[in-house]
Tab-separated table of C-alpha atoms and ligand atoms in Angstrom:
chain	number	residue	atom	x	y	z
A	231	MET	CA	0.000	0.000	0.000
A	232	THR	CA	1.073	3.620	-0.397
A	233	GLY	CA	1.676	4.154	3.346
A	234	ASP	CA	-1.006	5.636	5.559
A	235	ILE	CA	-2.408	8.023	2.975
A	236	GLY	CA	-4.186	6.769	-0.124
A	237	ILE	CA	-2.707	8.153	-3.321
A	238	GLY	CA	-4.031	7.669	-6.809
A	239	ILE	CA	-6.158	8.990	-9.650
A	240	HIS	CA	-8.290	11.882	-8.482
A	241	ASP	CA	-9.740	12.760	-11.890
A	242	LEU	CA	-9.399	11.398	-15.423
A	243	SER	CA	-10.397	12.854	-18.778
A	244	PHE	CA	-9.646	11.805	-22.327
A	245	ALA	CA	-9.674	13.378	-25.752
A	246	THR	CA	-9.352	11.972	-29.215
A	247	THR	CA	-9.232	13.247	-32.774
A	248	GLU	CA	-11.443	15.155	-35.185
A	249	PHE	CA	-11.738	12.281	-37.665
A	250	VAL	CA	-12.508	8.571	-37.569
A	251	LEU	CA	-11.907	5.872	-40.170
A	252	PRO	CA	-14.276	2.886	-39.882
A	253	HIS	CA	-12.538	-0.443	-40.445
A	254	THR	CA	-15.177	-1.206	-43.072
A	255	ALA	CA	-13.557	1.516	-45.253
A	256	LEU	CA	-10.076	-0.012	-44.787
A	257	ALA	CA	-11.407	-3.515	-45.487
A	258	GLU	CA	-13.176	-2.338	-48.629
A	259	TYR	CA	-9.957	-0.719	-49.864
A	260	ASN	CA	-7.603	-3.644	-49.183
A	261	GLY	CA	-10.030	-6.538	-49.758
A	262	THR	CA	-9.802	-7.901	-46.212
A	263	ASP	CA	-12.750	-9.839	-44.786
A	264	ILE	CA	-14.233	-7.446	-42.217
A	265	GLY	CA	-14.448	-10.349	-39.739
A	266	LYS	CA	-10.659	-10.156	-39.385
A	267	TYR	CA	-10.935	-6.587	-38.099
A	268	HIS	CA	-14.188	-6.758	-36.149
A	269	VAL	CA	-13.605	-10.199	-34.602
A	270	GLY	CA	-9.985	-11.234	-35.345
A	271	ILE	CA	-8.369	-8.141	-33.815
A	272	GLY	CA	-11.498	-6.698	-32.182
A	273	GLN	CA	-11.425	-3.246	-33.787
A	274	GLN	CA	-14.320	-1.248	-35.206
A	275	SER	CA	-12.736	2.072	-36.184
A	276	MET	CA	-9.651	4.200	-35.618
A	277	SER	CA	-9.205	7.832	-34.641
A	278	VAL	CA	-7.390	9.870	-37.298
A	279	PRO	CA	-5.809	13.224	-36.402
A	280	ALA	CA	-6.695	16.269	-38.511
A	281	ALA	CA	-3.847	18.207	-40.134
A	282	ASP	CA	-3.911	20.677	-37.235
A	283	GLU	CA	-4.010	18.096	-34.422
A	284	ASP	CA	-1.126	16.387	-32.663
A	285	ILE	CA	-0.091	15.071	-29.239
A	286	VAL	CA	-0.069	18.623	-27.825
A	287	THR	CA	-3.571	19.596	-28.954
A	288	MET	CA	-4.986	16.253	-27.776
A	289	GLY	CA	-3.077	16.456	-24.472
A	290	ALA	CA	-4.281	20.008	-23.804
A	291	THR	CA	-7.859	19.054	-24.732
A	292	ALA	CA	-7.761	16.101	-22.333
A	293	ALA	CA	-6.239	18.139	-19.483
A	294	ALA	CA	-8.290	21.362	-19.788
A	295	PRO	CA	-11.399	19.940	-18.031
A	296	LEU	CA	-9.239	18.867	-15.056
A	297	ILE	CA	-7.927	22.412	-14.642
A	298	ALA	CA	-11.430	23.830	-15.125
A	299	ARG	CA	-12.765	21.630	-12.314
A	300	HIS	CA	-9.897	21.669	-9.806
A	301	GLY	CA	-7.805	24.734	-10.646
A	302	ALA	CA	-4.027	24.572	-10.904
A	303	ASP	CA	-3.030	25.748	-7.413
A	304	ARG	CA	-1.840	22.344	-6.211
A	305	ILE	CA	-0.203	21.208	-9.465
A	306	ARG	CA	3.573	21.602	-9.269
A	307	THR	CA	4.505	18.891	-11.764
A	308	VAL	CA	3.336	17.983	-15.260
A	309	VAL	CA	4.575	14.699	-16.711
A	310	PHE	CA	3.860	14.189	-20.405
A	311	ALA	CA	4.226	10.582	-21.556
A	312	THR	CA	4.447	9.916	-25.275
A	313	GLU	CA	6.232	7.947	-27.943
A	314	SER	CA	5.100	10.234	-30.778
A	315	SER	CA	7.243	13.117	-29.639
A	316	ILE	CA	7.312	16.285	-31.760
A	317	ASP	CA	10.700	17.528	-30.555
A	318	GLN	CA	13.919	15.854	-29.467
A	319	ALA	CA	14.632	18.465	-26.801
A	320	LYS	CA	11.574	20.396	-25.673
A	321	SER	CA	8.876	18.560	-23.748
A	322	ALA	CA	5.434	18.553	-25.350
A	323	GLY	CA	4.250	19.243	-21.806
A	324	VAL	CA	5.699	22.770	-21.941
A	325	TYR	CA	3.359	23.649	-24.829
A	326	VAL	CA	0.436	22.208	-22.857
A	327	HIS	CA	1.529	24.119	-19.745
A	328	SER	CA	1.382	27.317	-21.790
A	329	LEU	CA	-1.926	26.519	-23.543
A	330	LEU	CA	-3.551	25.800	-20.167
A	331	GLY	CA	-2.056	28.875	-18.480
A	332	LEU	CA	-0.426	26.862	-15.678
A	333	PRO	CA	1.738	28.765	-13.158
A	334	PRO	CA	5.471	29.221	-13.886
A	335	ALA	CA	6.348	27.461	-10.602
A	336	THR	CA	5.854	24.056	-12.224
A	337	ARG	CA	8.270	21.313	-13.272
A	338	VAL	CA	7.422	19.863	-16.686
A	339	VAL	CA	9.023	16.836	-18.298
A	340	GLU	CA	8.417	14.308	-21.088
A	341	LEU	CA	8.839	10.565	-20.525
A	342	LYS	CA	9.323	7.769	-23.068
A	343	GLN	CA	9.292	3.983	-23.065
A	344	ALA	CA	6.858	3.028	-25.816
A	345	CYS	CA	3.329	2.438	-24.500
A	346	TYR	CA	4.579	1.982	-20.920
A	347	GLY	CA	5.522	5.680	-20.419
A	348	ALA	CA	2.282	6.800	-18.773
A	349	THR	CA	2.540	4.106	-16.121
A	350	ALA	CA	6.049	5.263	-15.256
A	351	ALA	CA	4.589	8.786	-15.066
A	352	LEU	CA	1.818	7.614	-12.736
A	353	GLN	CA	4.245	5.793	-10.441
A	354	PHE	CA	6.665	8.738	-10.349
A	355	ALA	CA	3.711	11.040	-9.620
A	356	ILE	CA	2.721	8.851	-6.662
A	357	GLY	CA	6.280	9.177	-5.331
A	358	LEU	CA	6.108	12.983	-5.568
A	359	VAL	CA	2.735	13.117	-3.819
A	360	HIS	CA	4.074	10.834	-1.109
A	361	ARG	CA	6.807	13.389	-0.435
A	362	ASP	CA	4.289	16.238	-0.219
A	363	PRO	CA	0.624	15.135	-0.060
A	364	ALA	CA	-0.535	18.730	-0.577
A	365	GLN	CA	0.751	18.620	-4.163
A	366	GLN	CA	-0.947	17.146	-7.212
A	367	VAL	CA	0.702	15.919	-10.392
A	368	LEU	CA	-0.843	16.283	-13.831
A	369	VAL	CA	-0.032	13.170	-15.869
A	370	ILE	CA	-0.770	13.362	-19.595
A	371	ALA	CA	-0.478	10.389	-21.949
A	372	SER	CA	-0.875	11.384	-25.593
A	373	ASP	CA	-0.013	9.486	-28.736
A	374	VAL	CA	-0.639	9.032	-32.425
A	375	SER	CA	-0.098	5.444	-33.539
A	376	LYS	CA	1.122	5.367	-37.112
A	377	TYR	CA	2.260	2.414	-39.204
A	378	ASP	CA	3.100	2.226	-42.905
A	379	LEU	CA	0.169	2.271	-45.315
A	380	ASP	CA	-0.708	-1.195	-46.585
A	381	SER	CA	1.205	-2.895	-43.751
A	382	PRO	CA	-0.388	-5.380	-41.294
A	383	GLY	CA	-0.044	-2.786	-38.531
A	384	GLU	CA	-2.212	-0.280	-40.426
A	385	ALA	CA	-5.423	-1.711	-38.965
A	386	THR	CA	-4.110	-1.138	-35.429
A	387	GLN	CA	-3.528	2.620	-35.673
A	388	GLY	CA	-5.343	5.209	-33.554
A	389	ALA	CA	-4.813	8.333	-31.474
A	390	ALA	CA	-5.933	9.717	-28.108
A	391	ALA	CA	-4.799	11.461	-24.949
A	392	VAL	CA	-5.663	10.745	-21.332
A	393	ALA	CA	-5.054	13.302	-18.585
A	394	MET	CA	-5.000	12.202	-14.944
A	395	LEU	CA	-4.758	14.289	-11.826
A	396	VAL	CA	-2.751	12.312	-9.285
A	397	GLY	CA	-3.038	13.209	-5.630
A	398	ALA	CA	-3.696	12.166	-2.048
A	399	ASP	CA	-7.176	11.038	-1.014
A	400	PRO	CA	-8.193	10.449	-4.651
A	401	ALA	CA	-11.812	10.443	-5.790
A	402	LEU	CA	-11.533	7.649	-8.395
A	403	VAL	CA	-8.881	4.967	-7.878
A	404	ARG	CA	-6.370	4.413	-5.062
A	405	ILE	CA	-3.177	2.866	-6.426
A	406	GLU	CA	-1.652	0.114	-4.299
A	407	GLY	CA	2.011	-0.323	-3.436
A	408	PRO	CA	3.200	-3.666	-4.816
A	409	SER	CA	4.134	-3.599	-8.485
A	410	GLY	CA	5.329	-6.445	-10.670
A	411	LEU	CA	8.086	-5.276	-13.019
A	412	PHE	CA	9.579	-6.782	-16.179
A	413	THR	CA	12.148	-5.540	-18.689
A	414	ALA	CA	13.571	-7.455	-21.668
A	415	ASP	CA	15.666	-6.131	-24.559
A	416	VAL	CA	13.548	-7.215	-27.545
A	417	MET	CA	13.034	-5.696	-31.015
A	418	ASP	CA	9.319	-6.324	-31.338
A	419	PHE	CA	8.328	-2.750	-32.193
A	420	TRP	CA	10.459	0.371	-32.500
A	421	ARG	CA	10.672	3.704	-34.318
A	422	PRO	CA	14.099	5.114	-35.196
A	423	ASN	CA	14.389	8.927	-35.038
A	424	TYR	CA	14.367	9.231	-38.829
A	425	ARG	CA	10.953	7.563	-39.259
A	426	ASP	CA	7.480	8.737	-38.402
A	427	THR	CA	5.940	5.296	-38.765
A	428	ALA	CA	6.745	2.449	-36.403
A	429	LEU	CA	8.489	-0.772	-37.430
A	430	VAL	CA	7.063	-3.938	-35.988
A	431	ASP	CA	7.372	-7.700	-36.025
A	432	GLY	CA	3.682	-8.387	-35.355
A	433	GLN	CA	3.813	-11.978	-34.105
A	434	GLU	CA	7.029	-11.333	-32.149
A	435	SER	CA	5.328	-8.356	-30.473
A	436	ILE	CA	2.426	-10.516	-29.327
A	437	THR	CA	4.819	-13.131	-27.930
A	438	ALA	CA	6.885	-10.433	-26.199
A	439	TYR	CA	3.720	-8.953	-24.651
A	440	LEU	CA	2.636	-12.366	-23.327
A	441	GLN	CA	6.095	-13.023	-21.858
A	442	ALA	CA	5.863	-9.659	-20.122
A	443	VAL	CA	2.466	-10.637	-18.670
A	444	GLU	CA	4.083	-13.712	-17.092
A	445	GLY	CA	7.140	-11.778	-15.940
A	446	THR	CA	5.193	-8.993	-14.261
A	447	TRP	CA	2.749	-11.371	-12.602
A	448	LYS	CA	5.578	-13.517	-11.211
A	449	ASP	CA	7.266	-10.435	-9.749
A	450	TYR	CA	3.943	-9.018	-8.510
A	451	THR	CA	3.308	-12.217	-6.571
A	452	GLU	CA	6.842	-12.174	-5.143
A	453	GLN	CA	6.335	-8.556	-4.050
A	454	GLY	CA	3.318	-9.600	-1.972
A	455	GLY	CA	0.573	-8.577	-4.401
A	456	ARG	CA	-3.044	-9.687	-4.286
A	457	SER	CA	-4.090	-13.159	-5.315
A	458	PHE	CA	-5.600	-13.585	-8.775
A	459	ASP	CA	-9.075	-14.072	-7.313
A	460	GLY	CA	-8.917	-10.692	-5.612
A	461	PHE	CA	-9.623	-8.671	-8.778
A	462	GLY	CA	-12.971	-7.480	-10.110
A	463	ALA	CA	-11.612	-6.538	-13.548
A	464	PHE	CA	-8.331	-6.226	-15.459
A	465	CYS	CA	-7.247	-3.235	-17.563
A	466	TYR	CA	-4.666	-4.334	-20.109
A	467	HIS	CA	-2.756	-2.251	-22.623
A	468	GLN	CA	-4.882	-2.689	-25.756
A	469	PRO	CA	-2.995	-2.237	-29.047
A	470	PHE	CA	-6.130	-3.946	-30.391
A	471	THR	CA	-8.830	-5.169	-28.037
A	472	LYS	CA	-8.373	-8.857	-28.823
A	473	MET	CA	-4.895	-8.544	-27.275
A	474	ALA	CA	-6.446	-8.018	-23.835
A	475	TYR	CA	-8.311	-11.330	-24.187
A	476	LYS	CA	-5.146	-13.103	-25.344
A	477	ALA	CA	-3.226	-11.652	-22.402
A	478	HIS	CA	-5.835	-12.569	-19.821
A	479	ARG	CA	-6.203	-16.102	-21.159
A	480	HIS	CA	-2.420	-16.413	-20.978
A	481	LEU	CA	-2.363	-15.175	-17.380
A	482	LEU	CA	-5.106	-17.613	-16.374
A	483	ASN	CA	-3.150	-20.492	-17.907
A	484	PHE	CA	0.063	-19.318	-16.271
A	485	CYS	CA	-1.684	-19.257	-12.884
A	486	GLY	CA	-3.021	-22.768	-13.480
A	487	TYR	CA	-6.687	-21.817	-13.926
A	488	VAL	CA	-9.036	-23.366	-16.447
A	489	THR	CA	-9.864	-20.739	-19.063
A	490	ASP	CA	-13.554	-20.013	-18.889
A	491	GLU	CA	-14.544	-17.706	-21.776
A	492	ALA	CA	-17.514	-16.222	-19.896
A	493	GLN	CA	-15.264	-15.365	-16.971
A	494	ILE	CA	-12.696	-13.793	-19.318
A	495	ALA	CA	-15.407	-11.709	-20.961
A	496	ARG	CA	-16.546	-10.511	-17.514
A	497	ALA	CA	-13.015	-9.483	-16.539
A	498	ILE	CA	-12.154	-7.755	-19.838
A	499	GLY	CA	-15.304	-6.911	-21.825
A	500	ARG	CA	-16.160	-3.715	-19.951
A	501	THR	CA	-12.661	-2.275	-20.523
A	502	THR	CA	-12.693	-2.363	-24.316
A	503	ALA	CA	-15.506	0.035	-25.355
A	504	TYR	CA	-13.271	3.045	-26.062
A	505	ASN	CA	-10.180	1.255	-27.390
A	506	ARG	CA	-12.339	-0.719	-29.844
A	507	VAL	CA	-13.395	2.496	-31.612
A	508	VAL	CA	-10.291	4.657	-30.983
A	509	GLY	CA	-7.569	2.152	-31.915
A	510	ASN	CA	-4.115	1.987	-30.402
A	511	SER	CA	-3.391	5.134	-28.417
A	512	TYR	CA	-0.080	3.736	-27.123
A	513	THR	CA	0.608	5.376	-23.702
A	514	ALA	CA	-3.063	6.294	-23.230
A	515	SER	CA	-4.448	2.846	-24.058
A	516	VAL	CA	-4.469	1.198	-20.618
A	517	TYR	CA	-6.031	4.328	-19.072
A	518	LEU	CA	-8.674	4.456	-21.821
A	519	ALA	CA	-9.459	0.915	-20.699
A	520	LEU	CA	-9.880	2.238	-17.148
A	521	ALA	CA	-12.106	5.092	-18.383
A	522	ALA	CA	-14.299	2.600	-20.232
A	523	LEU	CA	-14.538	0.332	-17.185
A	524	LEU	CA	-15.513	3.140	-14.820
A	525	ASP	CA	-17.921	4.711	-17.339
A	526	GLU	CA	-19.580	1.511	-18.497
A	527	ALA	CA	-19.842	-0.739	-15.502
A	528	GLU	CA	-22.178	-1.112	-12.597
A	529	ASP	CA	-20.985	0.285	-9.260
A	530	LEU	CA	-17.420	-0.940	-8.697
A	531	SER	CA	-16.901	0.780	-5.327
A	532	GLY	CA	-14.324	-1.047	-3.233
A	533	GLN	CA	-13.348	-3.464	-6.005
A	534	SER	CA	-9.743	-4.078	-7.022
A	535	ILE	CA	-8.647	-3.608	-10.598
A	536	GLY	CA	-5.513	-5.180	-12.050
A	537	PHE	CA	-3.513	-3.034	-14.498
A	538	LEU	CA	-1.090	-4.460	-17.039
A	539	SER	CA	0.927	-1.808	-18.805
A	540	TYR	CA	3.149	-2.999	-21.668
A	541	GLY	CA	5.562	-0.957	-23.760
A	542	SER	CA	7.426	-2.619	-26.594
A	543	GLY	CA	11.133	-2.899	-26.421
A	544	SER	CA	10.124	-3.878	-23.682
A	545	VAL	CA	9.084	-2.707	-20.196
A	546	ALA	CA	5.926	-3.811	-18.388
A	547	GLU	CA	4.306	-3.397	-14.999
A	548	PHE	CA	1.424	-5.103	-13.222
A	549	PHE	CA	-0.173	-3.208	-10.357
A	550	ALA	CA	-3.513	-2.876	-8.606
A	551	GLY	CA	-5.912	-0.104	-7.762
A	552	THR	CA	-9.009	0.053	-5.584
A	553	VAL	CA	-12.073	1.914	-6.797
A	554	VAL	CA	-13.026	4.623	-4.308
A	555	PRO	CA	-16.653	4.603	-3.049
A	556	GLY	CA	-18.577	7.547	-4.494
A	557	TYR	CA	-16.377	7.647	-7.628
A	558	ARG	CA	-19.372	7.767	-9.948
A	559	GLU	CA	-20.147	11.354	-8.975
A	560	HIS	CA	-16.786	12.407	-10.413
A	561	LEU	CA	-16.862	10.599	-13.757
A	562	ARG	CA	-16.911	12.331	-17.129
A	563	THR	CA	-18.923	9.692	-18.923
A	564	GLU	CA	-20.965	12.088	-21.026
A	565	ALA	CA	-17.916	14.082	-22.161
A	566	HIS	CA	-16.082	10.848	-22.989
A	567	ARG	CA	-18.946	9.579	-25.115
A	568	GLU	CA	-19.153	12.938	-26.830
A	569	ALA	CA	-15.418	12.826	-27.616
A	570	ILE	CA	-16.039	9.556	-29.443
A	571	GLU	CA	-19.314	10.511	-31.097
A	572	ARG	CA	-18.290	13.971	-32.308
A	573	ARG	CA	-15.598	12.544	-34.602
A	574	ARG	CA	-16.347	13.016	-38.280
A	575	PRO	CA	-15.991	9.956	-40.527
A	576	VAL	CA	-13.272	10.312	-43.143
A	577	ASP	CA	-13.223	8.192	-46.283
A	578	TYR	CA	-10.251	6.045	-47.243
A	579	ALA	CA	-8.824	8.622	-49.683
A	580	GLY	CA	-9.086	11.391	-47.067
A	581	TYR	CA	-7.404	9.216	-44.440
A	582	ARG	CA	-4.601	8.335	-46.851
A	583	GLU	CA	-3.988	11.993	-47.639
A	584	LEU	CA	-3.751	12.826	-43.915
A	585	HIS	CA	-1.454	9.832	-43.363
A	586	GLU	CA	0.896	10.982	-46.115
A	587	ARG	CA	1.250	14.539	-44.774
A	588	THR	CA	4.751	15.252	-43.537
A	589	CYS	CA	6.014	18.005	-41.290
A	590	PRO	CA	7.682	20.751	-43.366
A	591	ALA	CA	11.400	20.826	-42.544
A	592	ASP	CA	12.578	23.864	-44.547
A	593	GLY	CA	12.228	26.462	-41.780
A	594	GLY	CA	9.712	28.454	-43.831
A	595	GLU	CA	6.301	29.699	-42.830
A	596	HIS	CA	3.588	27.072	-43.156
A	597	SER	CA	0.047	27.484	-41.957
A	598	THR	CA	-1.973	24.342	-41.258
A	599	PRO	CA	-5.436	23.835	-42.756
A	600	ALA	CA	-8.068	24.537	-40.112
A	601	GLN	CA	-9.741	21.133	-39.840
A	602	THR	CA	-10.191	20.470	-36.148
A	603	THR	CA	-13.125	21.970	-34.284
A	604	GLY	CA	-11.548	21.247	-30.884
A	605	PRO	CA	-10.390	23.911	-28.421
A	606	PHE	CA	-6.683	23.778	-29.406
A	607	ARG	CA	-5.021	23.601	-32.784
A	608	LEU	CA	-1.626	23.581	-34.412
A	609	ALA	CA	-1.904	26.788	-36.440
A	610	GLY	CA	1.353	26.358	-38.314
A	611	ILE	CA	5.116	26.101	-38.268
A	612	ARG	CA	7.424	29.100	-38.644
A	613	ASP	CA	11.261	29.114	-38.369
A	614	HIS	CA	11.024	25.452	-37.274
A	615	LYS	CA	8.768	26.502	-34.367
A	616	ARG	CA	5.324	25.004	-33.823
A	617	ILE	CA	2.632	27.617	-33.305
A	618	TYR	CA	-0.380	26.521	-31.276
A	619	GLU	CA	-3.554	28.445	-30.635
A	620	ARG	CA	-6.489	28.182	-28.292
A	621	ARG	CA	-9.808	28.956	-29.906
A	622	PRO	CA	-11.502	31.767	-27.970
A	623	GLU	CA	-14.808	29.984	-28.447
A	624	GLY	CA	-13.224	26.634	-27.418
A	625	ARG	CA	-15.550	25.114	-24.852
A	626	THR	CA	-14.173	23.332	-21.770
A	627	VAL	CA	-16.544	21.516	-19.467
A	628	ALA	CA	-15.361	21.373	-15.848
B	892	LIG	P1	-2.043	-9.893	-39.330
B	892	LIG	O1	-0.944	-10.729	-39.899
B	892	LIG	O2	-2.656	-8.875	-40.209
B	892	LIG	O3	-3.265	-10.738	-38.809
B	892	LIG	O4	-1.439	-9.213	-38.024
B	892	LIG	P2	-3.388	-12.291	-38.438
B	892	LIG	O5	-3.319	-13.098	-39.667
B	892	LIG	O6	-2.453	-12.629	-37.281
B	892	LIG	O7	-4.906	-12.281	-37.953
B	892	LIG	C1	-5.285	-11.598	-36.809
B	892	LIG	C2	-6.398	-12.390	-36.145
B	892	LIG	O8	-7.573	-12.314	-36.960
B	892	LIG	C3	-6.094	-13.872	-35.977
B	892	LIG	O9	-6.658	-14.280	-34.755
B	892	LIG	C4	-6.860	-14.516	-37.136
B	892	LIG	O10	-7.209	-15.861	-36.913
B	892	LIG	C5	-8.086	-13.641	-37.156
B	892	LIG	P3	-5.754	-14.958	-33.604
B	892	LIG	O11	-5.178	-16.174	-34.204
B	892	LIG	O12	-4.661	-13.961	-33.268
B	892	LIG	O13	-6.700	-15.172	-32.482
B	892	LIG	N1	-8.813	-13.626	-38.432
B	892	LIG	C6	-10.150	-13.616	-38.523
B	892	LIG	N2	-11.128	-13.656	-37.586
B	892	LIG	C7	-12.422	-13.621	-37.998
B	892	LIG	N3	-12.785	-13.564	-39.311
B	892	LIG	C8	-11.850	-13.539	-40.278
B	892	LIG	C9	-10.478	-13.574	-39.910
B	892	LIG	N4	-9.316	-13.533	-40.598
B	892	LIG	C10	-8.301	-13.575	-39.669
B	892	LIG	N5	-12.218	-13.476	-41.561
B	892	LIG	C11	-1.223	-7.936	-36.052
B	892	LIG	C12	-2.163	-8.795	-36.892
B	892	LIG	C13	-1.908	-7.550	-34.777
B	892	LIG	C14	0.040	-8.728	-35.711
B	892	LIG	C15	-0.836	-6.674	-36.880
B	892	LIG	O14	-1.975	-5.868	-37.042
B	892	LIG	C16	0.272	-5.849	-36.273
B	892	LIG	O15	1.443	-6.079	-36.530
B	892	LIG	N6	-0.079	-4.821	-35.424
B	892	LIG	C17	0.895	-3.964	-34.773
B	892	LIG	C18	1.615	-4.657	-33.628
B	892	LIG	C19	0.764	-4.898	-32.410
B	892	LIG	O16	-0.258	-4.274	-32.208
B	892	LIG	N7	1.260	-5.777	-31.496
B	892	LIG	C20	0.573	-6.056	-30.262
B	892	LIG	C21	1.514	-6.431	-29.130
B	892	LIG	S1	2.867	-5.258	-28.944
B	892	LIG	C22	2.162	-3.906	-28.091
B	892	LIG	O17	1.091	-4.008	-27.597
B	892	LIG	C23	2.940	-2.647	-28.074
B	892	LIG	C24	2.492	-1.564	-29.022
B	892	LIG	O18	1.305	-0.975	-28.555
B	892	LIG	C25	3.585	-0.528	-29.201
B	892	LIG	C26	4.177	0.121	-27.973
B	892	LIG	O19	4.382	-0.450	-26.927
B	892	LIG	O20	4.563	1.288	-28.137
B	892	LIG	C27	2.204	-2.108	-30.406
């Protein structure tokens, strides 16, 4: 446990993109049986960023409602987790800090380890709050998942940001102390600095993920974690939602349980609603699973949730959280559903054009087409500097 004081997720909000590509459009283009997407990988559609959206605009959009509800007085740290970084030096969090008007007396940093980064951010945030329980930490996980066109990974793209306010006496989920850790140097998925699409060995990545599930669980048990039966649900990193089912089945087998499909569906089904229609949001994915669970399920007060965070390369962590009684009064279910439903469908040609856009590198002045209707946009690039703007009419619900 986290000592005498409970520390964890006090508030959580997510944002996604302006556009959405249904998998039916991808299947029609490449001749794939739609069953492979809808059932085989468990994906319905994927979020597609507009030309003027990126990890900063999504991160700011996700975080703005937290600031509107709680203010920024107690936030002294912003940790921005991403693997789709826009700069090799400056943290994307500094742009968000500015867009949200946070006080100068703040430390801001960007963290990276593939999809695992946000979990590192959460754990580091808990450490900071432990040192001074009066402080809160704003954790932002924001990513755009991009693979080559016409590659097997294409169907598992997506984009979203989750913002979490981490503090003492949290209103949503108390994070428990024991963590199961696992690191292995594998080349299952990576993205060299000179590429903006990821490279992946699909089957190897699934095997590496499953090995990490075993490794983290073994360590979690050795660290004195809860028994398998002590969990009401499991939030897995979901590069595609079927992966969560594969992972849970694997964990059941590893623990010597008979795999009962109805029981697996009960443990996982409620966590997949957002990831199924958003696609892989890398760092945000496991926390989108949590958002779906809290928003969709019956009252989970007092129940324990298992979290499995996996980042290719690879680093993984298994940890537990307890749902705080009364949490339902603090949820943002309506805003979350609106974030999904407000997306405008894009056809295959439109998606392909957006996918093929590259960031101008000539140092000239480039304005970005105004496509997003969200509160923040990337207005352009001038002298190699990204120019963001907040729409005066941009609406933020507290
Ligand atoms: P693929 O070769 O296109 O698909 O790759 P497949 O042939 O393996 O088929 C997928 C599933 O669909 C199979 O089911 C088929 O049987 C089924 P499974 O055997 O796995 O249960 N299928 C059908 N089902 C119903 N009706 C049909 C039908 N046809 C086939 N008609 C793959 C799929 C996921 C590998 C590919 O999309 C890919 O490479 N994706 C990217 C990598 C990835 O997501 N890896 C996941 C683990 S690694 C991870 O999670 C980390 C990551 O998020 C990055 C990070 O950490 O930063 C990726």
